Short mmCIF file of C-alpha atoms in Angstrom, two decimals:
data_model
loop_
_atom_site.label_atom_id
_atom_site.label_comp_id
_atom_site.label_asym_id
_atom_site.label_seq_id
_atom_site.Cartn_x
_atom_site.Cartn_y
_atom_site.Cartn_z
CA MET L 1 21.11 12.38 11.15
CA LYS L 2 21.57 15.44 8.96
CA SER L 3 18.96 16.72 6.51
CA ALA L 4 18.61 19.59 4.07
CA VAL L 5 15.63 20.94 2.14
CA GLU L 6 15.72 22.07 -1.48
CA THR L 7 12.69 23.94 -2.83
CA LEU L 8 11.88 22.65 -6.32
CA ASN L 9 8.83 24.87 -6.78
CA PRO L 10 6.26 26.53 -4.48
CA THR L 11 4.53 23.19 -3.89
CA ARG L 12 7.35 20.62 -4.00
CA VAL L 13 10.60 20.05 -2.10
CA ARG L 14 13.47 17.59 -2.07
CA LEU L 15 14.81 16.35 1.25
CA THR L 16 18.43 15.15 1.32
CA VAL L 17 19.12 12.98 4.35
CA GLU L 18 22.41 11.54 5.67
CA VAL L 19 22.14 8.87 8.37
CA PRO L 20 25.16 7.57 10.33
CA PHE L 21 25.12 3.78 10.33
CA GLU L 22 24.91 3.52 14.12
CA GLU L 23 21.42 5.07 13.93
CA LEU L 24 20.28 1.96 12.04
CA LYS L 25 21.11 -0.38 14.94
CA ASP L 26 17.50 -0.81 16.10
CA SER L 27 16.35 -1.51 12.55
CA LEU L 28 19.21 -3.97 11.99
CA ASP L 29 18.29 -5.81 15.20
CA ALA L 30 14.66 -5.91 14.07
CA ALA L 31 15.74 -7.21 10.64
CA TYR L 32 17.73 -10.09 12.14
CA LYS L 33 14.84 -10.92 14.44
CA LYS L 34 12.34 -10.93 11.58
CA ILE L 35 14.52 -13.10 9.34
CA ASN L 36 15.10 -15.42 12.30
CA GLN L 37 11.35 -16.06 12.51
CA GLN L 38 11.06 -16.72 8.77
CA VAL L 39 13.91 -19.15 8.04
CA THR L 40 15.30 -22.43 9.38
CA VAL L 41 18.93 -23.52 9.55
CA LYS L 42 19.92 -27.06 10.46
CA GLY L 43 21.59 -27.23 13.82
CA PHE L 44 19.88 -24.10 15.20
CA ARG L 45 16.54 -23.67 16.92
CA LYS L 46 14.03 -21.40 15.16
CA GLY L 47 14.62 -17.81 16.24
CA LYS L 48 18.07 -18.60 17.68
CA ILE L 49 20.19 -18.33 14.53
CA PRO L 50 23.28 -16.11 15.09
CA ALA L 51 23.60 -12.96 13.00
CA ARG L 52 26.86 -14.16 11.41
CA VAL L 53 25.13 -17.35 10.23
CA ILE L 54 22.27 -15.36 8.68
CA ASP L 55 24.86 -13.17 6.91
CA GLN L 56 26.64 -16.27 5.58
CA ARG L 57 23.58 -18.23 4.54
CA PHE L 58 21.28 -15.48 3.27
CA GLY L 59 23.60 -12.57 2.61
CA ARG L 60 24.23 -9.34 4.43
CA GLY L 61 22.39 -7.54 1.61
CA ALA L 62 19.06 -9.14 2.56
CA VAL L 63 19.51 -7.93 6.14
CA LEU L 64 20.39 -4.41 5.04
CA GLU L 65 17.40 -4.26 2.72
CA GLU L 66 15.05 -5.30 5.52
CA ALA L 67 16.64 -2.81 7.94
CA VAL L 68 16.45 0.09 5.48
CA ASN L 69 12.80 -0.65 4.69
CA ASP L 70 12.09 -0.57 8.42
CA ALA L 71 14.04 2.62 9.08
CA LEU L 72 13.09 4.79 6.10
CA PRO L 73 9.55 5.81 7.19
CA LYS L 74 10.80 6.85 10.63
CA LEU L 75 13.83 8.69 9.23
CA TYR L 76 11.67 10.45 6.63
CA THR L 77 9.13 11.55 9.24
CA GLU L 78 11.91 12.80 11.50
CA ALA L 79 13.37 14.86 8.63
CA VAL L 80 9.93 16.29 7.76
CA ASN L 81 9.29 17.30 11.36
CA GLU L 82 12.77 18.80 11.70
CA ALA L 83 12.19 20.94 8.61
CA GLU L 84 8.62 21.78 9.76
CA LEU L 85 7.17 20.80 6.40
CA ASN L 86 3.42 20.48 5.78
CA VAL L 87 3.56 17.55 3.36
CA LEU L 88 0.84 16.21 1.07
CA GLY L 89 0.67 12.59 0.02
CA GLN L 90 3.47 10.06 -0.35
CA PRO L 91 7.12 10.93 -1.05
CA GLU L 92 9.23 9.61 -3.90
CA VAL L 93 12.25 8.12 -2.10
CA ASP L 94 15.59 7.36 -3.73
CA ILE L 95 18.46 5.72 -1.82
CA THR L 96 21.56 7.48 -3.14
CA GLU L 97 24.17 5.69 -1.03
CA LEU L 98 24.30 2.74 1.35
CA LYS L 99 27.69 1.80 2.79
CA ASP L 100 27.61 -1.07 5.26
CA GLY L 101 28.92 0.14 8.58
CA GLU L 102 29.29 3.73 7.40
CA THR L 103 26.25 5.65 6.15
CA LEU L 104 22.80 5.65 4.56
CA ASN L 105 21.97 8.57 2.28
CA PHE L 106 18.63 9.10 0.59
CA THR L 107 16.49 11.79 -1.01
CA ALA L 108 12.72 12.24 -0.77
CA GLU L 109 10.67 14.44 -3.09
CA VAL L 110 7.23 15.33 -1.81
CA ASP L 111 4.44 17.85 -2.39
CA ILE L 112 3.88 20.42 0.33
CA ARG L 113 1.19 22.92 1.14
CA PRO L 114 2.09 26.22 -0.47
CA THR L 115 2.70 29.27 1.67
CA ILE L 116 -0.42 31.43 1.43
CA GLU L 117 -0.81 35.04 2.44
CA ILE L 118 -4.40 35.89 3.40
CA PRO L 119 -5.08 39.53 2.44
CA ASP L 120 -7.52 41.89 4.10
CA PHE L 121 -10.91 40.57 3.01
CA SER L 122 -13.06 43.17 4.77
CA GLY L 123 -13.44 45.06 1.47
CA ILE L 124 -15.21 42.21 -0.31
CA GLU L 125 -18.60 43.24 -1.71
CA VAL L 126 -21.16 40.95 -3.34
CA GLU L 127 -24.73 41.19 -4.58
CA VAL L 128 -27.38 38.55 -3.92
CA ASP L 129 -31.01 38.04 -4.87
CA ALA L 130 -33.50 39.99 -2.80
CA VAL L 131 -35.92 38.06 -0.57
CA GLU L 132 -39.25 38.73 -2.23
CA VAL L 133 -42.35 36.56 -1.96
CA THR L 134 -45.15 37.48 -4.34
CA ASP L 135 -48.81 36.55 -4.27
CA GLU L 136 -48.09 34.38 -7.31
CA ASP L 137 -45.49 32.45 -5.29
CA ILE L 138 -48.04 31.83 -2.57
CA ASP L 139 -50.70 30.80 -5.11
CA LYS L 140 -48.27 28.28 -6.58
CA ALA L 141 -47.39 26.83 -3.16
CA VAL L 142 -51.03 26.47 -2.16
CA GLU L 143 -51.86 24.93 -5.54
CA GLN L 144 -49.11 22.35 -5.08
CA LEU L 145 -50.59 21.48 -1.68
CA ARG L 146 -54.02 21.28 -3.29
CA GLU L 147 -52.64 18.84 -5.89
CA ARG L 148 -51.50 16.53 -3.08
CA PHE L 149 -55.07 16.30 -1.81
CA ALA L 150 -56.66 15.64 -5.18
CA SER L 151 -59.01 12.69 -5.47
CA THR L 152 -59.63 10.49 -8.50
CA SER L 153 -62.69 8.77 -9.85
CA PRO L 154 -62.94 6.37 -12.84
CA VAL L 155 -64.52 7.75 -16.00
CA GLU L 156 -65.75 6.09 -19.18
CA ARG L 157 -64.11 8.32 -21.77
CA ALA L 158 -60.83 8.83 -23.59
CA ALA L 159 -57.84 9.88 -21.49
CA GLU L 160 -56.98 13.58 -21.35
CA ASP L 161 -54.20 15.76 -19.92
CA GLY L 162 -54.19 15.58 -16.12
CA ASP L 163 -56.04 12.26 -15.97
CA VAL L 164 -54.62 9.38 -13.93
CA VAL L 165 -54.40 6.25 -16.05
CA THR L 166 -53.63 2.71 -14.94
CA ILE L 167 -51.45 1.07 -17.57
CA ASP L 168 -49.57 -2.10 -18.48
CA LEU L 169 -46.19 -1.70 -20.21
CA GLN L 170 -44.05 -3.98 -22.35
CA ALA L 171 -40.68 -2.93 -23.80
CA LYS L 172 -38.86 -4.67 -26.66
CA VAL L 173 -35.31 -4.10 -27.88
CA ASP L 174 -34.38 -5.63 -31.25
CA GLY L 175 -37.71 -7.47 -31.21
CA GLU L 176 -37.04 -9.21 -27.87
CA VAL L 177 -39.10 -8.49 -24.75
CA LEU L 178 -36.78 -7.41 -21.94
CA GLU L 179 -36.86 -9.41 -18.71
CA ASP L 180 -37.19 -6.19 -16.75
CA GLY L 181 -39.26 -4.51 -19.45
CA VAL L 182 -42.71 -5.65 -18.33
CA ALA L 183 -44.85 -3.80 -15.77
CA GLU L 184 -48.54 -4.08 -14.88
CA GLY L 185 -50.93 -1.85 -12.98
CA VAL L 186 -48.75 1.25 -13.19
CA SER L 187 -50.47 4.48 -12.13
CA TYR L 188 -49.46 7.48 -14.24
CA THR L 189 -50.64 11.09 -14.37
CA ILE L 190 -50.69 12.30 -17.98
CA GLY L 191 -48.41 15.28 -18.41
CA SER L 192 -46.31 14.62 -15.31
CA GLY L 193 -43.26 13.55 -17.33
CA GLU L 194 -42.45 10.87 -14.77
CA LEU L 195 -42.21 7.92 -17.16
CA LEU L 196 -40.92 7.47 -20.70
CA ASP L 197 -40.65 10.17 -23.34
CA GLY L 198 -43.55 9.85 -25.75
CA ILE L 199 -45.93 8.11 -23.38
CA ASP L 200 -48.19 11.16 -22.99
CA ASP L 201 -48.94 11.31 -26.72
CA ALA L 202 -49.43 7.54 -26.79
CA VAL L 203 -52.06 7.32 -24.04
CA LYS L 204 -53.98 10.52 -24.72
CA GLY L 205 -57.16 9.66 -26.57
CA LEU L 206 -57.18 6.02 -25.43
CA GLU L 207 -60.08 4.56 -23.50
CA ALA L 208 -59.87 1.68 -21.02
CA GLY L 209 -58.93 -1.52 -22.89
CA ALA L 210 -57.16 0.27 -25.75
CA GLU L 211 -53.42 0.12 -26.41
CA ALA L 212 -50.75 1.91 -28.44
CA THR L 213 -47.12 1.39 -29.42
CA PHE L 214 -44.42 4.03 -29.46
CA THR L 215 -40.62 4.27 -29.53
CA SER L 216 -38.66 5.69 -26.63
CA GLU L 217 -35.20 5.67 -25.11
CA LEU L 218 -35.13 3.67 -21.89
CA LYS L 219 -34.00 5.65 -18.85
CA GLY L 220 -33.00 2.73 -16.63
CA GLY L 221 -32.78 -1.02 -16.31
CA SER L 222 -30.74 -3.56 -18.26
CA ALA L 223 -31.12 -1.68 -21.57
CA ALA L 224 -30.75 1.89 -20.28
CA GLY L 225 -29.98 4.33 -23.06
CA LYS L 226 -31.26 2.04 -25.83
CA GLU L 227 -34.21 2.68 -28.15
CA ALA L 228 -37.13 0.42 -27.31
CA GLU L 229 -40.50 -0.37 -28.85
CA VAL L 230 -42.97 0.15 -26.01
CA THR L 231 -46.53 -1.16 -25.96
CA VAL L 232 -48.81 0.55 -23.47
CA LYS L 233 -52.31 -0.70 -22.59
CA VAL L 234 -54.76 1.47 -20.67
CA THR L 235 -56.77 -0.52 -18.14
CA GLN L 236 -58.46 2.44 -16.41
CA VAL L 237 -58.97 6.16 -16.90
CA ALA L 238 -59.61 8.29 -13.82
CA ALA L 239 -60.29 12.01 -13.62
CA ARG L 240 -58.56 14.07 -10.93
CA GLU L 241 -60.74 16.29 -8.78
CA LEU L 242 -59.15 19.12 -6.80
CA PRO L 243 -60.66 20.25 -3.48
CA GLU L 244 -62.18 23.71 -3.27
CA LEU L 245 -59.85 26.43 -1.97
CA ASP L 246 -61.69 27.36 1.20
CA ASP L 247 -61.41 27.13 4.97
CA GLU L 248 -62.46 23.49 4.86
CA PHE L 249 -59.45 22.72 2.64
CA ALA L 250 -57.14 24.57 5.05
CA GLN L 251 -58.40 22.39 7.91
CA LEU L 252 -57.94 19.25 5.79
CA ALA L 253 -54.42 20.06 4.57
CA SER L 254 -52.91 21.82 7.60
CA GLU L 255 -53.22 22.69 11.26
CA PHE L 256 -54.90 26.01 10.38
CA ASP L 257 -58.58 26.86 10.57
CA THR L 258 -58.76 29.31 7.68
CA LEU L 259 -57.36 29.62 4.19
CA GLU L 260 -56.01 33.04 5.13
CA GLU L 261 -53.91 31.50 7.94
CA LEU L 262 -52.66 28.80 5.56
CA ARG L 263 -51.57 31.42 3.02
CA ALA L 264 -49.81 33.43 5.73
CA ASP L 265 -47.90 30.33 6.81
CA SER L 266 -46.99 29.61 3.19
CA ARG L 267 -45.59 33.13 2.88
CA LYS L 268 -43.48 32.66 6.01
CA ARG L 269 -42.13 29.31 4.80
CA LEU L 270 -41.23 30.75 1.38
CA GLU L 271 -39.48 33.71 3.01
CA ASN L 272 -37.43 31.33 5.17
CA MET L 273 -36.45 29.28 2.14
CA LYS L 274 -35.42 32.35 0.18
CA GLN L 275 -33.44 33.68 3.13
CA TYR L 276 -31.59 30.38 3.31
CA ASP L 277 -30.93 30.50 -0.43
CA GLN L 278 -29.77 34.09 -0.07
CA ALA L 279 -27.31 33.16 2.68
CA THR L 280 -25.95 30.29 0.60
CA GLN L 281 -25.63 32.57 -2.41
CA ALA L 282 -23.78 35.16 -0.31
CA GLN L 283 -21.29 32.59 0.93
CA GLU L 284 -20.64 31.18 -2.53
CA ARG L 285 -20.05 34.64 -4.02
CA VAL L 286 -17.90 35.81 -1.11
CA LEU L 287 -15.80 32.67 -1.49
CA GLU L 288 -15.30 33.38 -5.19
CA LYS L 289 -14.17 36.92 -4.38
CA LEU L 290 -11.80 35.65 -1.70
CA LEU L 291 -10.18 33.18 -4.10
CA GLU L 292 -9.63 36.01 -6.59
CA LEU L 293 -7.64 37.89 -3.93
CA VAL L 294 -5.30 35.02 -3.03
CA GLU L 295 -2.49 33.54 -5.12
CA VAL L 296 -2.63 29.78 -4.58
CA PRO L 297 -0.21 27.48 -6.44
CA VAL L 298 -1.64 23.97 -6.89
CA PRO L 299 0.59 20.85 -6.64
CA GLU L 300 0.56 19.03 -9.98
CA LYS L 301 0.36 15.52 -8.52
CA LEU L 302 -2.40 16.51 -6.13
CA LEU L 303 -4.36 18.09 -9.00
CA GLU L 304 -3.95 14.94 -11.09
CA ASP L 305 -5.20 12.78 -8.22
CA GLU L 306 -8.13 15.14 -7.61
CA ILE L 307 -9.23 15.04 -11.26
CA ASN L 308 -9.00 11.24 -11.32
CA THR L 309 -10.97 10.98 -8.08
CA ARG L 310 -13.76 13.19 -9.39
CA LYS L 311 -13.97 11.25 -12.66
CA HIS L 312 -13.99 7.92 -10.83
CA ASN L 313 -16.76 9.02 -8.46
CA LEU L 314 -18.87 10.28 -11.36
CA GLU L 315 -18.43 7.22 -13.58
CA HIS L 316 -18.54 4.44 -10.99
CA HIS L 317 -20.95 5.85 -8.42
CA GLN L 318 -23.24 8.63 -9.63
CA LEU L 319 -23.70 7.54 -13.25
CA GLY L 320 -23.67 3.85 -12.34
CA GLN L 321 -26.68 4.37 -10.08
CA MET L 322 -28.53 6.01 -12.99
CA GLY L 323 -27.62 3.23 -15.43
CA LEU L 324 -25.51 5.59 -17.57
CA ASP L 325 -21.93 5.57 -18.77
CA LEU L 326 -19.77 8.65 -19.35
CA GLU L 327 -20.36 8.67 -23.09
CA LYS L 328 -24.14 8.71 -22.68
CA TYR L 329 -23.92 11.29 -19.91
CA LEU L 330 -21.92 13.66 -22.12
CA GLU L 331 -24.41 13.15 -24.94
CA ILE L 332 -27.29 14.11 -22.63
CA GLN L 333 -25.35 17.13 -21.36
CA GLY L 334 -24.41 18.16 -24.89
CA LYS L 335 -20.71 18.30 -24.02
CA THR L 336 -17.56 17.03 -25.68
CA VAL L 337 -14.92 15.03 -23.84
CA GLU L 338 -12.62 18.06 -24.06
CA GLU L 339 -15.25 20.33 -22.48
CA PHE L 340 -15.89 17.79 -19.73
CA ASP L 341 -12.17 17.45 -18.98
CA ALA L 342 -11.76 21.24 -18.86
CA GLU L 343 -14.72 21.65 -16.48
CA THR L 344 -13.49 18.83 -14.25
CA LYS L 345 -10.02 20.38 -14.05
CA GLU L 346 -11.49 23.80 -13.27
CA ALA L 347 -13.63 22.36 -10.47
CA ALA L 348 -10.69 20.40 -9.07
CA VAL L 349 -8.43 23.47 -9.05
CA LYS L 350 -11.13 25.49 -7.28
CA GLY L 351 -11.71 22.74 -4.74
CA ILE L 352 -8.02 22.47 -3.84
CA LYS L 353 -7.53 26.24 -3.68
CA THR L 354 -10.59 26.64 -1.47
CA GLN L 355 -9.43 24.00 0.95
CA PHE L 356 -5.94 25.53 1.17
CA VAL L 357 -7.27 29.08 1.71
CA LEU L 358 -9.90 28.16 4.30
CA ASP L 359 -7.46 25.91 6.17
CA GLU L 360 -4.98 28.80 6.27
CA LEU L 361 -7.74 30.98 7.71
CA VAL L 362 -8.53 28.34 10.32
CA ALA L 363 -4.88 28.33 11.41
CA LYS L 364 -4.50 32.12 11.28
CA GLU L 365 -7.65 32.80 13.28
CA LYS L 366 -7.05 29.81 15.59
CA LEU L 367 -10.56 28.46 14.98
CA ASN L 368 -11.47 25.39 16.99
CA VAL L 369 -14.29 22.87 16.65
CA ASN L 370 -16.08 21.79 19.82
CA GLN L 371 -17.93 18.54 20.39
CA GLU L 372 -21.37 20.13 19.98
CA GLU L 373 -20.46 21.62 16.57
CA LEU L 374 -19.02 18.30 15.40
CA THR L 375 -22.09 16.40 16.57
CA GLU L 376 -24.48 18.80 14.81
CA HIS L 377 -22.44 18.52 11.60
CA LEU L 378 -22.42 14.74 11.87
CA MET L 379 -26.21 14.70 12.28
CA ARG L 380 -26.66 16.80 9.12
CA ARG L 381 -24.24 14.66 7.14
CA ALA L 382 -26.02 11.51 8.29
CA ALA L 383 -29.39 12.91 7.22
CA SER L 384 -28.07 13.87 3.77
CA SER L 385 -26.53 10.42 3.30
CA GLY L 386 -29.73 8.60 4.24
CA MET L 387 -28.07 6.90 7.22
CA SER L 388 -28.93 7.03 10.90
CA PRO L 389 -26.59 9.16 13.05
CA ASP L 390 -25.27 6.01 14.75
CA GLN L 391 -24.57 4.27 11.44
CA PHE L 392 -22.89 7.34 9.99
CA ALA L 393 -20.76 7.90 13.12
CA GLN L 394 -19.67 4.27 13.10
CA ALA L 395 -18.68 4.49 9.43
CA VAL L 396 -16.72 7.70 10.10
CA VAL L 397 -14.77 6.10 12.94
CA GLN L 398 -14.11 2.85 11.07
CA ASN L 399 -12.76 4.76 8.06
CA ASN L 400 -10.65 7.10 10.21
CA GLN L 401 -12.51 10.15 8.88
CA VAL L 402 -13.16 12.02 12.11
CA GLN L 403 -10.50 14.60 11.24
CA LEU L 404 -12.08 15.07 7.81
CA LEU L 405 -15.37 16.04 9.48
CA VAL L 406 -13.55 18.33 11.88
CA GLY L 407 -11.90 20.00 8.88
CA GLU L 408 -15.26 20.51 7.17
CA VAL L 409 -16.72 22.23 10.25
CA ALA L 410 -13.61 24.38 10.74
CA ARG L 411 -13.61 25.50 7.09
CA GLY L 412 -17.31 26.35 7.41
CA LYS L 413 -16.50 28.58 10.38
CA ALA L 414 -13.67 30.22 8.45
CA LEU L 415 -15.98 30.99 5.53
CA ALA L 416 -18.61 32.39 7.89
CA LEU L 417 -15.92 34.68 9.30
CA VAL L 418 -15.17 36.08 5.83
CA VAL L 419 -18.86 36.54 5.03
CA GLU L 420 -19.39 38.40 8.30
CA ALA L 421 -16.59 40.84 7.39
CA SER L 422 -17.88 41.38 3.83
CA THR L 423 -20.51 43.75 2.49
CA VAL L 424 -23.55 41.94 1.11
CA LYS L 425 -26.29 43.82 -0.73
CA ASP L 426 -29.38 42.52 -2.47
CA THR L 427 -30.55 43.40 -5.97
CA ASN L 428 -32.61 46.24 -4.51
CA GLY L 429 -29.46 47.84 -3.13
CA GLU L 430 -30.42 46.99 0.45
CA LEU L 431 -27.71 45.89 2.87
CA VAL L 432 -28.13 42.25 3.90
CA ASP L 433 -27.18 41.64 7.52
CA LEU L 434 -26.62 37.92 7.78
CA ASP L 435 -26.04 38.30 11.52
CA ASP L 436 -29.78 38.74 11.79
CA GLU L 437 -30.36 35.31 10.31
CA ASP L 438 -30.95 32.41 12.65
CA GLU L 439 -28.56 29.59 13.47
CA ASP L 440 -28.96 28.22 9.93
CA GLU L 441 -26.19 30.63 8.91
CA ASP L 442 -23.49 28.29 10.26
CA GLU L 443 -25.15 25.37 8.48
CA THR L 444 -25.10 27.12 5.12
CA ALA L 445 -21.47 28.15 5.66
CA GLU L 446 -20.49 24.53 6.27
CA ALA L 447 -22.56 23.33 3.33
CA SER L 448 -21.08 25.97 1.03
CA ALA L 449 -17.53 25.17 2.12
CA GLU L 450 -18.26 21.46 1.74
CA THR L 451 -19.78 21.50 -1.73
CA THR L 452 -17.71 24.27 -3.27
CA GLU L 453 -14.31 23.11 -2.08
CA GLU L 454 -14.88 19.40 -2.09
CA ALA L 455 -11.44 18.03 -2.83
CA PRO L 456 -11.40 14.33 -1.85
CA ALA L 457 -7.86 13.68 -3.07
CA ALA L 458 -6.52 16.72 -1.23
CA ALA L 459 -8.15 15.64 2.02
CA GLU L 460 -6.99 12.06 1.57
CA ALA L 461 -3.43 13.18 0.82
CA GLU L 462 -3.22 14.84 4.21
CA GLU L 463 -4.89 11.98 6.08
CA LYS L 464 -2.34 9.40 4.91
CA ALA L 465 0.64 8.81 7.15
CA PRO L 466 3.93 9.38 5.30
CA GLU L 467 5.45 6.13 4.10
CA ALA L 468 8.63 5.62 2.11
#
């Protein structure tokens, strides 16, 4: 077999392959054997029909077609390996010549990973938010904890802001009560914004036994997004009572004996959260700087697939779970279809470029992923997906996605390498040494690489085995 490679552009090549007919012998034998099992000819036992009889009865062309279909994937893969191509997705194969007993010639156009030169990234400098926890931050955290331990007691007066009311609801659309538009005994805190728009104004001023009607857009259910006439009846009004901020509260709400100890713990927790946010911010901004330094051509077909994948996931998974369609989503976001398409394309381009650049870094730096790192990553992914580690691991194996997880961990390590070599300062001008952070640094690197460069179509394109 002879093959030649023609570069069509930085991300696409054409393979021209010439195959001597004798190299098709195994595929021809397999073709005759397969046809033998599928047909019957009077006078011959099934599977024992001579090749010449098959040629006479069913045509040599049918045999050649079967043999070529069997041989093409293997011949294509051999040509790709010989040329040392890093292909993406499926090739477009065209048989240019097939002469029985002489030769098989074909071409295959396919996208490839572009050649990327990683520049010196040690000069990257970024600025991140300083880690500052104020007394006001601590007051807010303690107040939120205090809210969780609030008690309620029924009162005989009109409902006010902050009260907890027990209500019955009935929603009508076009004068008809919805099957899923009736609810009884719902507990609602006035001012929380957790139910329908307009409900706060409707229930304020009502005493137990009173009702009101208002119009609101339904957020979920069978009539999500439609205007409904909602009748709300208050069956109970209860006042919320907050515990006193003292040592007794600290003992009730935590493992600490004093309010001072509780506030000190709140400060430490807030500092840890802000340090985590700071590390994530550093990685995101370093990644943006790195992408600015590297020229990365993006394969057109891969970009098209990536855009379609992102749109499909949004419309059929994320929005579907919220009871919204794309039109309603864009209306809520205040965006036009053109703006949405432009943003989706921009995100897809960034995702593909990020994956290419970080993968190149993985190869250049010879970064490996050990079993412990993969297991820790799997545990985090399982937690974020709401599945048990065993369930998530089983799903990964069944869907042949182990290498995808390995890639995510490796790209996270590559990004951490770039961050470590960069200069990171906070808004106070202080140098941020992320090496001093705890082991969460690797987690944020993986998370940043995952979310920023998420390119499902790109990953899938590389996972698929080449087929003609």
